[in-house]
Coordinates of C-alpha atoms and ligand atoms in Angstrom, one line a residue:
M403 CA 14.5 -5.4 10.8
P404 CA 14.3 -1.8 9.9
P405 CA 13.9 0.4 12.9
A406 CA 9.9 1.4 14.1
H407 CA 9.7 5.5 14.5
P408 CA 7.2 7.5 16.0
F409 CA 6.4 9.5 12.9
D410 CA 5.7 6.0 11.3
D411 CA 2.8 5.1 13.6
D412 CA 1.0 8.1 12.4
K413 CA 0.1 6.6 9.0
L414 CA -1.5 4.2 7.3
K415 CA 0.4 1.5 6.1
E416 CA 0.4 -0.1 2.7
E417 CA 1.7 -4.2 3.6
C418 CA 3.0 -5.5 0.5
G419 CA 5.0 -5.2 -2.7
I420 CA 4.6 -7.8 -5.3
F421 CA 6.9 -8.1 -8.5
G422 CA 7.6 -11.2 -10.8
I423 CA 9.7 -11.8 -14.2
V424 CA 9.8 -14.6 -16.9
G425 CA 11.7 -14.7 -19.9
V426 CA 15.2 -13.2 -18.4
S427 CA 18.4 -14.7 -17.5
D428 CA 19.0 -14.2 -13.7
A429 CA 15.8 -13.2 -12.6
A430 CA 16.5 -13.1 -9.0
N431 CA 18.0 -9.9 -9.7
F432 CA 15.4 -8.1 -11.4
V433 CA 13.1 -8.9 -8.6
A434 CA 15.4 -7.6 -6.1
L435 CA 15.5 -4.3 -8.0
G436 CA 11.7 -4.2 -8.9
L437 CA 11.1 -4.8 -5.0
H438 CA 13.8 -2.2 -3.7
A439 CA 11.6 -0.1 -6.1
L440 CA 8.5 -1.0 -4.1
Q441 CA 10.5 -0.8 -0.7
H442 CA 7.7 1.6 0.5
R443 CA 5.2 -0.9 0.4
G444 CA 6.4 -2.8 3.0
Q445 CA 9.5 -2.7 5.1
E446 CA 9.7 -5.1 7.5
A447 CA 10.8 -8.3 5.1
G448 CA 11.6 -9.4 1.8
G449 CA 11.3 -12.5 0.4
I450 CA 12.5 -14.0 -3.6
V451 CA 11.5 -17.5 -5.4
V452 CA 13.5 -18.3 -8.6
H453 CA 13.2 -21.8 -10.6
H454 CA 15.9 -22.9 -12.7
P455 CA 16.1 -26.0 -14.7
E456 CA 18.4 -28.0 -13.1
H457 CA 18.4 -26.3 -9.7
G458 CA 14.9 -26.4 -9.0
F459 CA 12.9 -24.1 -7.0
N460 CA 14.8 -22.3 -4.4
S461 CA 14.2 -19.4 -2.4
A462 CA 15.4 -16.7 0.4
R463 CA 13.7 -14.8 2.8
R464 CA 14.6 -12.3 5.0
F465 CA 14.2 -9.6 7.4
G466 CA 14.5 -5.9 6.5
Y467 CA 15.4 -3.6 3.2
V468 CA 15.7 -5.5 0.0
R469 CA 19.3 -3.1 -0.1
D470 CA 20.4 -4.8 2.8
N471 CA 19.6 -8.9 1.9
F472 CA 19.4 -9.1 -1.7
T473 CA 22.4 -7.3 -3.1
S474 CA 24.7 -9.8 -1.5
Q475 CA 26.5 -12.1 -4.0
S476 CA 26.2 -14.7 -1.3
V477 CA 22.3 -14.6 -1.1
M478 CA 21.5 -13.9 -4.9
E479 CA 24.2 -16.8 -6.2
T480 CA 21.4 -19.2 -4.1
L481 CA 18.9 -17.8 -6.7
P482 CA 19.6 -19.1 -10.2
G483 CA 17.3 -19.0 -13.0
P484 CA 15.0 -17.4 -15.8
I485 CA 12.0 -17.1 -13.5
A486 CA 11.6 -15.5 -10.0
I487 CA 8.8 -13.7 -8.2
G488 CA 9.1 -11.6 -4.7
H489 CA 7.4 -9.8 -2.1
V490 CA 8.1 -6.6 0.3
R491 CA 5.8 -7.2 3.2
Y492 CA 4.7 -4.4 6.4
S493 CA 2.3 -7.0 8.7
T494 CA -1.3 -6.3 8.2
A495 CA -2.6 -10.5 8.7
G496 CA -0.4 -12.6 10.0
S497 CA 1.9 -11.6 13.1
K498 CA 1.2 -8.0 13.1
G499 CA 4.0 -6.2 14.2
S500 CA 6.1 -9.0 15.1
T501 CA 7.1 -10.9 12.1
A502 CA 8.3 -14.5 12.2
I503 CA 10.2 -15.5 9.5
R504 CA 7.8 -18.4 8.6
D505 CA 5.4 -15.3 7.2
V506 CA 7.4 -14.0 5.0
Q507 CA 6.5 -14.4 1.7
P508 CA 6.4 -15.9 -1.6
F509 CA 4.9 -19.1 0.0
F510 CA 5.9 -22.1 -1.6
G511 CA 3.7 -25.5 -2.1
E512 CA 4.2 -28.9 -3.8
L513 CA 1.4 -30.0 -5.6
S514 CA 0.3 -33.0 -7.4
M515 CA 1.9 -31.5 -10.6
G516 CA 4.6 -29.9 -9.5
G517 CA 5.8 -26.5 -7.2
V518 CA 3.9 -23.2 -7.0
A519 CA 5.2 -19.9 -5.3
L520 CA 2.9 -17.0 -4.8
A521 CA 3.0 -13.7 -3.1
H522 CA -0.5 -11.5 -1.9
N523 CA -0.9 -8.1 -1.8
G524 CA -4.1 -7.1 -0.2
N525 CA -6.1 -9.0 2.3
I526 CA -8.6 -11.7 2.0
T527 CA -11.7 -10.9 4.5
N528 CA -12.5 -13.9 5.1
A529 CA -9.6 -15.9 6.3
N530 CA -10.3 -17.1 9.5
A531 CA -13.5 -18.8 8.1
L532 CA -11.1 -20.8 5.2
R533 CA -8.5 -21.6 7.5
R534 CA -10.5 -23.3 10.4
E535 CA -12.2 -25.0 7.6
L536 CA -8.8 -26.0 5.5
I537 CA -7.6 -27.2 8.9
E538 CA -10.5 -28.8 10.2
R539 CA -10.1 -30.8 6.9
G540 CA -6.3 -31.6 7.3
S541 CA -4.2 -28.6 6.0
I542 CA -1.3 -28.1 7.6
F543 CA -0.6 -24.3 7.6
Q544 CA 3.2 -23.1 8.2
S545 CA 2.5 -19.3 8.4
S546 CA 0.1 -17.3 10.5
S547 CA -0.6 -15.4 7.2
D548 CA -4.6 -15.1 5.3
S549 CA -2.5 -15.7 2.3
E550 CA -1.2 -19.3 2.7
C551 CA -5.0 -20.6 2.0
I552 CA -4.9 -20.0 -1.1
I553 CA -2.2 -22.4 -1.2
H554 CA -4.0 -25.1 0.7
L555 CA -7.1 -24.2 -1.3
M556 CA -5.3 -24.8 -4.6
A557 CA -4.0 -28.5 -3.2
R558 CA -7.6 -29.3 -2.7
S559 CA -8.9 -28.2 -5.6
M560 CA -9.2 -31.0 -8.3
G561 CA -8.1 -28.6 -11.3
R562 CA -6.0 -30.5 -14.2
S563 CA -3.2 -27.5 -14.0
I564 CA -2.0 -25.0 -11.4
P565 CA -4.0 -22.0 -13.2
D566 CA -6.6 -23.6 -12.9
R567 CA -6.5 -24.9 -9.5
M568 CA -5.5 -20.8 -8.8
E569 CA -8.8 -19.8 -10.1
E570 CA -11.0 -22.0 -8.3
A571 CA -9.4 -21.6 -4.9
L572 CA -9.4 -17.9 -5.6
R573 CA -13.1 -18.0 -6.2
K574 CA -13.7 -18.8 -2.8
V575 CA -11.5 -16.3 -1.3
E576 CA -13.2 -13.1 -0.2
G577 CA -11.4 -9.2 0.1
A578 CA -8.6 -7.6 -1.6
F579 CA -5.8 -9.0 -3.5
S580 CA -3.6 -8.6 -6.2
V581 CA -1.3 -12.0 -6.8
V582 CA 1.5 -12.8 -8.2
A583 CA 2.6 -16.8 -8.8
M584 CA 4.9 -19.1 -10.6
T585 CA 5.2 -22.6 -11.4
R586 CA 8.3 -24.1 -13.0
T587 CA 7.4 -22.2 -16.7
K588 CA 4.4 -20.0 -15.9
L589 CA 4.4 -16.6 -14.1
I590 CA 0.5 -15.9 -13.1
G591 CA -0.7 -12.3 -12.0
V592 CA -4.4 -12.2 -11.1
R593 CA -6.3 -9.2 -9.4
D594 CA -9.5 -9.5 -7.6
P595 CA -12.5 -8.7 -9.1
L596 CA -12.9 -5.1 -7.9
G597 CA -9.2 -4.5 -8.7
V598 CA -8.7 -3.1 -5.2
R599 CA -5.1 -3.4 -5.3
P600 CA -3.0 -2.7 -8.5
L601 CA -1.0 -5.0 -10.5
V602 CA 0.3 -3.7 -13.6
L603 CA 2.2 -5.8 -17.1
G604 CA 5.7 -4.7 -18.8
K605 CA 7.9 -6.2 -21.1
L606 CA 11.7 -6.3 -20.8
G607 CA 13.6 -7.8 -24.4
D608 CA 11.8 -11.6 -24.8
G609 CA 10.4 -11.1 -20.9
W610 CA 7.7 -10.4 -19.6
A611 CA 7.0 -8.7 -15.8
L612 CA 4.2 -8.5 -13.2
A613 CA 4.8 -5.6 -10.4
S614 CA 2.3 -3.5 -8.3
E615 CA 3.7 -0.3 -9.8
T616 CA 4.8 0.9 -12.7
C617 CA 7.9 2.5 -10.8
A618 CA 9.2 -1.3 -10.3
L619 CA 9.5 -1.6 -14.1
D620 CA 10.9 2.1 -14.9
I621 CA 13.8 0.5 -12.5
I622 CA 14.1 -2.8 -14.4
G623 CA 14.1 -0.5 -17.9
A624 CA 11.0 -2.6 -18.9
E625 CA 8.1 -1.1 -20.8
F626 CA 4.7 -0.5 -19.0
E627 CA 2.5 -3.0 -21.6
R628 CA -0.7 -2.2 -19.5
E629 CA -2.7 -3.0 -16.0
I630 CA -3.9 -6.3 -15.5
A631 CA -7.7 -5.3 -15.1
P632 CA -9.9 -6.0 -12.3
G633 CA -11.1 -9.7 -12.0
E634 CA -7.9 -10.6 -14.7
M635 CA -5.6 -13.4 -14.6
V636 CA -3.1 -13.4 -16.9
V637 CA -0.7 -16.9 -17.4
I638 CA 2.4 -15.3 -19.2
S639 CA 5.5 -18.3 -20.5
E640 CA 8.5 -17.5 -22.3
K641 CA 7.4 -19.4 -25.0
E642 CA 3.6 -18.6 -25.6
G643 CA 3.3 -15.1 -24.2
V644 CA 0.8 -13.7 -22.3
A645 CA -2.8 -15.8 -22.3
S646 CA -6.0 -13.5 -20.2
H647 CA -8.8 -15.7 -18.6
F648 CA -11.2 -13.3 -16.5
P649 CA -12.7 -16.2 -13.8
F650 CA -14.7 -14.1 -11.8
R651 CA -18.3 -12.8 -12.4
P652 CA -17.8 -9.3 -13.7
Q653 CA -18.1 -6.5 -10.7
K654 CA -18.2 -2.6 -11.4
P655 CA -14.1 -2.2 -10.0
R656 CA -13.7 -0.2 -7.1
F657 CA -9.8 0.6 -7.2
C658 CA -8.6 2.1 -3.4
I659 CA -8.3 6.2 -4.0
F660 CA -6.1 5.7 -0.7
E661 CA -3.2 4.5 -3.6
H662 CA -3.6 7.9 -5.5
V663 CA -3.5 10.0 -1.9
Y664 CA -0.6 8.2 -0.3
F665 CA 0.5 4.5 -1.2
S666 CA 2.3 4.8 -4.4
R667 CA 4.8 6.1 -5.5
P668 CA 4.4 9.7 -7.4
D669 CA 6.3 8.6 -10.1
S670 CA 4.1 5.5 -11.0
I671 CA 0.9 5.9 -13.1
I672 CA -2.6 4.5 -11.9
G673 CA -5.6 4.4 -14.6
G674 CA -3.4 5.9 -16.7
R675 CA -2.6 9.0 -14.3
S676 CA 0.5 10.2 -12.9
V677 CA 0.3 9.5 -9.9
Y678 CA 2.2 13.1 -9.1
E679 CA -0.4 14.9 -11.4
T680 CA -3.5 13.5 -9.4
R681 CA -1.4 15.1 -6.1
R682 CA -0.9 18.2 -7.4
Q683 CA -4.1 18.6 -8.2
I684 CA -6.0 17.3 -5.0
G685 CA -4.1 20.9 -4.0
V686 CA -5.9 22.2 -6.2
E687 CA -9.2 21.3 -5.4
L688 CA -8.4 22.0 -1.8
A689 CA -7.3 25.9 -2.6
R690 CA -10.6 26.1 -4.0
E691 CA -12.6 24.4 -1.4
A692 CA -11.1 25.6 1.6
P693 CA -8.8 29.5 1.0
V694 CA -7.4 31.0 3.8
E695 CA -5.0 34.0 4.0
A696 CA -1.6 33.4 4.5
D697 CA 2.1 34.1 3.8
L698 CA 3.4 30.4 2.7
V699 CA 2.2 27.0 2.0
C700 CA 4.9 24.2 3.2
P701 CA 4.4 20.8 3.0
V702 CA 4.5 18.1 5.5
P703 CA 7.1 15.8 3.4
D704 CA 7.4 13.9 1.5
S705 CA 3.7 12.6 1.0
G706 CA 2.2 16.3 1.0
T707 CA 4.8 17.7 -1.1
P708 CA 2.3 17.8 -4.8
A709 CA -0.8 18.8 -2.8
A710 CA 1.2 21.9 -1.4
I711 CA 2.7 22.6 -5.1
G712 CA -1.0 22.6 -6.4
F713 CA -2.2 24.3 -3.2
A714 CA 0.0 26.9 -3.7
H715 CA -0.5 27.5 -7.9
E716 CA -4.2 27.8 -7.4
S717 CA -4.1 30.0 -4.3
G718 CA -1.1 32.5 -5.8
I719 CA 0.4 32.0 -1.8
P720 CA 4.3 31.2 -2.4
Y721 CA 5.3 27.7 -1.9
G722 CA 8.4 27.1 0.5
M723 CA 10.1 24.1 2.3
G724 CA 9.2 25.3 5.8
I725 CA 9.9 21.6 7.2
V726 CA 13.0 19.8 5.9
R727 CA 13.2 16.1 6.2
N728 CA 16.3 14.2 7.4
Q729 CA 16.4 11.3 5.4
Y730 CA 18.9 9.0 7.5
V731 CA 16.9 8.9 10.6
G732 CA 16.0 5.2 10.0
R733 CA 19.5 4.2 9.3
T734 CA 21.1 6.2 12.8
F735 CA 19.2 5.4 15.0
I736 CA 18.5 1.3 14.8
E737 CA 17.7 0.9 18.5
P738 CA 16.2 4.4 20.3
T739 CA 16.9 5.0 23.4
E740 CA 13.8 6.2 25.5
Q741 CA 15.5 9.9 25.7
I742 CA 15.6 10.0 21.5
R743 CA 12.2 8.5 20.6
N744 CA 11.0 10.6 22.8
M745 CA 12.2 13.5 20.7
G746 CA 9.1 11.9 18.2
V747 CA 9.2 13.6 14.5
R748 CA 12.2 16.3 15.9
L749 CA 14.2 13.0 14.9
K750 CA 12.7 13.1 10.9
L751 CA 11.6 16.4 10.7
N752 CA 13.0 19.6 10.9
V753 CA 11.7 23.3 10.8
N754 CA 12.9 26.0 8.7
R755 CA 13.0 28.7 11.0
A756 CA 14.5 31.7 8.8
L757 CA 11.6 31.1 6.2
I758 CA 9.1 30.2 8.8
K759 CA 9.5 33.1 11.5
G760 CA 6.8 35.7 11.7
K761 CA 4.4 33.9 9.0
R762 CA 1.1 33.0 8.8
V763 CA 1.6 28.9 7.4
I764 CA -0.2 26.4 5.3
L765 CA 0.9 22.8 6.2
V766 CA -0.2 20.2 3.6
D767 CA -0.6 16.5 4.7
D768 CA -1.7 13.6 2.8
S769 CA -3.9 12.7 6.0
V770 CA -4.6 12.9 9.8
V771 CA -4.8 9.4 11.8
R772 CA -4.3 9.6 15.1
G773 CA -3.0 12.9 14.5
T774 CA -0.3 12.9 17.1
T775 CA 2.2 13.6 14.5
S776 CA 0.1 16.9 13.3
R777 CA -0.1 18.2 16.9
K778 CA 3.9 17.9 16.9
I779 CA 4.3 19.5 13.6
K780 CA 2.4 22.1 14.7
E781 CA 4.2 22.9 17.9
M782 CA 7.4 22.5 15.9
I783 CA 6.1 25.8 13.7
L784 CA 5.0 27.5 16.5
D785 CA 8.5 27.4 18.1
A786 CA 9.9 29.1 15.0
G787 CA 7.9 32.2 15.4
A788 CA 4.9 31.3 12.8
A789 CA 2.3 33.5 13.5
E790 CA -0.5 31.6 12.0
V791 CA -0.8 27.6 11.6
H792 CA -3.6 26.3 9.0
F793 CA -3.8 22.5 8.1
R794 CA -4.9 21.6 4.7
I795 CA -5.3 17.6 4.3
A796 CA -5.4 16.0 1.3
S797 CA -8.0 13.4 1.9
P798 CA -11.0 13.7 3.7
P799 CA -11.2 12.5 7.4
T800 CA -10.1 9.0 7.9
A801 CA -12.9 7.6 10.2
W802 CA -13.0 3.9 9.1
P803 CA -10.3 1.2 9.2
C804 CA -9.1 -0.1 5.8
F805 CA -9.4 -4.3 5.9
Y806 CA -8.0 -4.4 2.4
G807 CA -4.5 -4.7 3.0
V808 CA -3.5 -1.4 4.9
D809 CA -2.7 -1.1 8.4
T810 CA -4.9 0.9 10.1
P811 CA -5.6 1.5 13.9
Q812 CA -8.5 0.5 15.6
R813 CA -11.2 2.7 14.8
E814 CA -11.6 4.3 18.2
K815 CA -8.1 5.5 17.5
L816 CA -8.5 7.6 14.6
L817 CA -9.0 11.2 15.3
A818 CA -11.8 11.2 12.5
A819 CA -13.8 8.5 14.3
T820 CA -14.6 10.1 17.3
M821 CA -14.3 13.6 16.8
S822 CA -15.9 16.9 14.3
E823 CA -13.6 18.4 12.3
D824 CA -14.0 21.5 14.4
E825 CA -13.0 19.4 17.7
M826 CA -10.0 18.0 15.4
R827 CA -9.2 22.0 15.2
E828 CA -9.1 21.9 18.3
H829 CA -6.9 19.2 19.7
L830 CA -4.8 20.2 17.4
G831 CA -4.8 23.7 18.1
V832 CA -4.3 24.8 15.0
D833 CA -5.8 28.0 13.3
S834 CA -8.2 26.5 10.9
L835 CA -8.1 22.6 9.5
K836 CA -9.6 21.7 6.6
F837 CA -9.8 18.2 5.1
I838 CA -10.7 17.9 1.1
S839 CA -14.0 16.7 -0.1
L840 CA -15.1 13.1 -0.9
N841 CA -16.1 14.5 -4.7
G842 CA -12.9 16.9 -4.8
L843 CA -10.7 13.9 -4.1
Y844 CA -12.7 12.1 -7.0
R845 CA -12.5 14.7 -9.3
A846 CA -8.5 15.1 -8.8
A847 CA -8.4 11.7 -9.2
G848 CA -10.2 12.3 -12.7
E849 CA -13.5 11.7 -12.1
A850 CA -14.8 15.4 -13.4
S851 CA -18.4 14.6 -11.7
G852 CA -17.0 13.7 -8.5
R853 CA -18.3 10.8 -6.8
N854 CA -21.5 8.7 -7.9
D855 CA -22.9 7.6 -4.5
A856 CA -24.9 5.1 -6.3
H857 CA -21.9 3.3 -7.8
P858 CA -19.0 5.0 -6.1
Q859 CA -15.8 4.7 -8.4
Y860 CA -13.6 3.3 -6.0
C861 CA -13.0 2.1 -2.8
D862 CA -13.3 4.6 -0.6
A863 CA -14.0 2.6 2.8
C864 CA -11.9 4.2 5.4
F865 CA -13.3 7.8 4.3
S866 CA -17.2 6.6 3.9
G867 CA -17.5 3.7 5.9
E868 CA -18.7 2.1 2.6
Y869 CA -17.5 -1.3 2.4
P870 CA -17.5 -2.7 -1.3
V871 CA -16.2 -6.2 0.0
R872 CA -18.2 -6.9 3.5
P873 CA -15.7 -7.7 5.9
A874 CA -16.5 -11.2 7.5
D875 CA -13.6 -12.0 10.1
M876 CA -13.8 -8.6 11.5
I877 CA -17.9 -8.7 11.5
D878 CA -17.5 -12.2 13.7
Q879 CA -14.9 -10.8 15.7
G880 CA -17.7 -7.5 16.6
F881 CA -16.8 -4.8 14.2
Q882 CA -19.7 -2.7 13.7
M883 CA -20.6 -1.4 10.5
K884 CA -22.1 2.1 9.5
A885 CA -25.6 2.2 10.1
A886 CA -27.4 2.5 6.8
E887 CA -28.8 5.9 6.1
Ligands
SF4_312 S1 -10.6 1.2 2.7 FE1 -9.1 2.8 1.9 S2 -7.2 2.2 2.0 FE2 -8.6 0.6 2.0 S3 -8.7 -0.2 -0.1 FE3 -10.7 1.3 0.4 S4 -9.6 3.4 -0.1 FE4 -8.0 1.8 0.2

């Protein structure tokens, strides 16, 4: 399994990437490439399921990176066929931090009308209640994952086809879900009614692909056709092409705004917008909202880079790589010793002393979660001789946990949940600290008039505390929602 790194503890983590393809020879190889492009969405484990007319369903599920598992001939030879789906995971539901192989997706079930495999990105907010009920009625769960509920709900459905059963199952599920699934001949893609998590459709020759992000279509040379709409189910077969259904009650979409800030790759397209361009625009908005006199704008690599470019451009302050990232650290220290672990972010980031010395530096980062990394980076910059350190953050204060498929610390661990902006500045020990406003973020994401407070255009619960889907399981466990204002 790839090593946990101290730097990664201080970021929100998207938990899953999904990919599926039909109508190509050696579908598993395309899935492996697609998952490789989605590796940023989950590094703990990955899995692929295929179907071949003669060899039936086959699967491989492994811990670790896609490139370390699904490039070997001995593994890929076991995965023949023209239709396949895959999944990369960072655990949210299920065995967090200590994934068991039984929790690695895709999940497979043999129903009366044939087999079905399923991979899920998101989080089912009523999974505990569903699971309890299913177990009481005789279901035998194989994993601790919330996603397995969908297969059991399908098994109990009286629907005549697998897509019918999936529709019925998903109507009982609350929360955020983008799903790719497959039967022997059909590839199925579904997004929850709010469209919280992404899912896109691509075309490759006579074949079709579904992916969490467009960057996974690019890597296989597929044409981006369109996003799967919120609440849409597509059923795709080689012979009949794409059939679209809308099985849920229509709702106003609430896509995850944090995908724009951090989760998605900057070379992906979301909602018709380049993620890179949105991040650059966040930097422009930040420079307008929170100007400061300084000599240098530096990104905290890599995710702060586009916003730092935008900030520098708008403010006229020179941009420079004041912090350099070591790309290979994760591969070098497979089992870090205590002494190495204590070096913290220095393993991954180093300061470009020649550039920093004597300068008033603006550091642009994507978010502040616990604040541990921000403090260490500030120390490194001051050690290198900076005259002043100003933090500019490309998201509003993260004060609430996400229950829709993103790993967040408990609320008490989020710096912004317990401190005001001023207290955070003092805690981090920087000369100034400013976050982009929620309205500024919405403007950067293409909403010219900012956030519509009556009907927000995005999910922004981790900033606002306004959850578009009631997190039922968490409330049962004692989570306190924000009091109505
Ligand atoms: S709570 Fe935050 S991270 Fe989670 S889906 Fe909503 S915007 Fe995204």
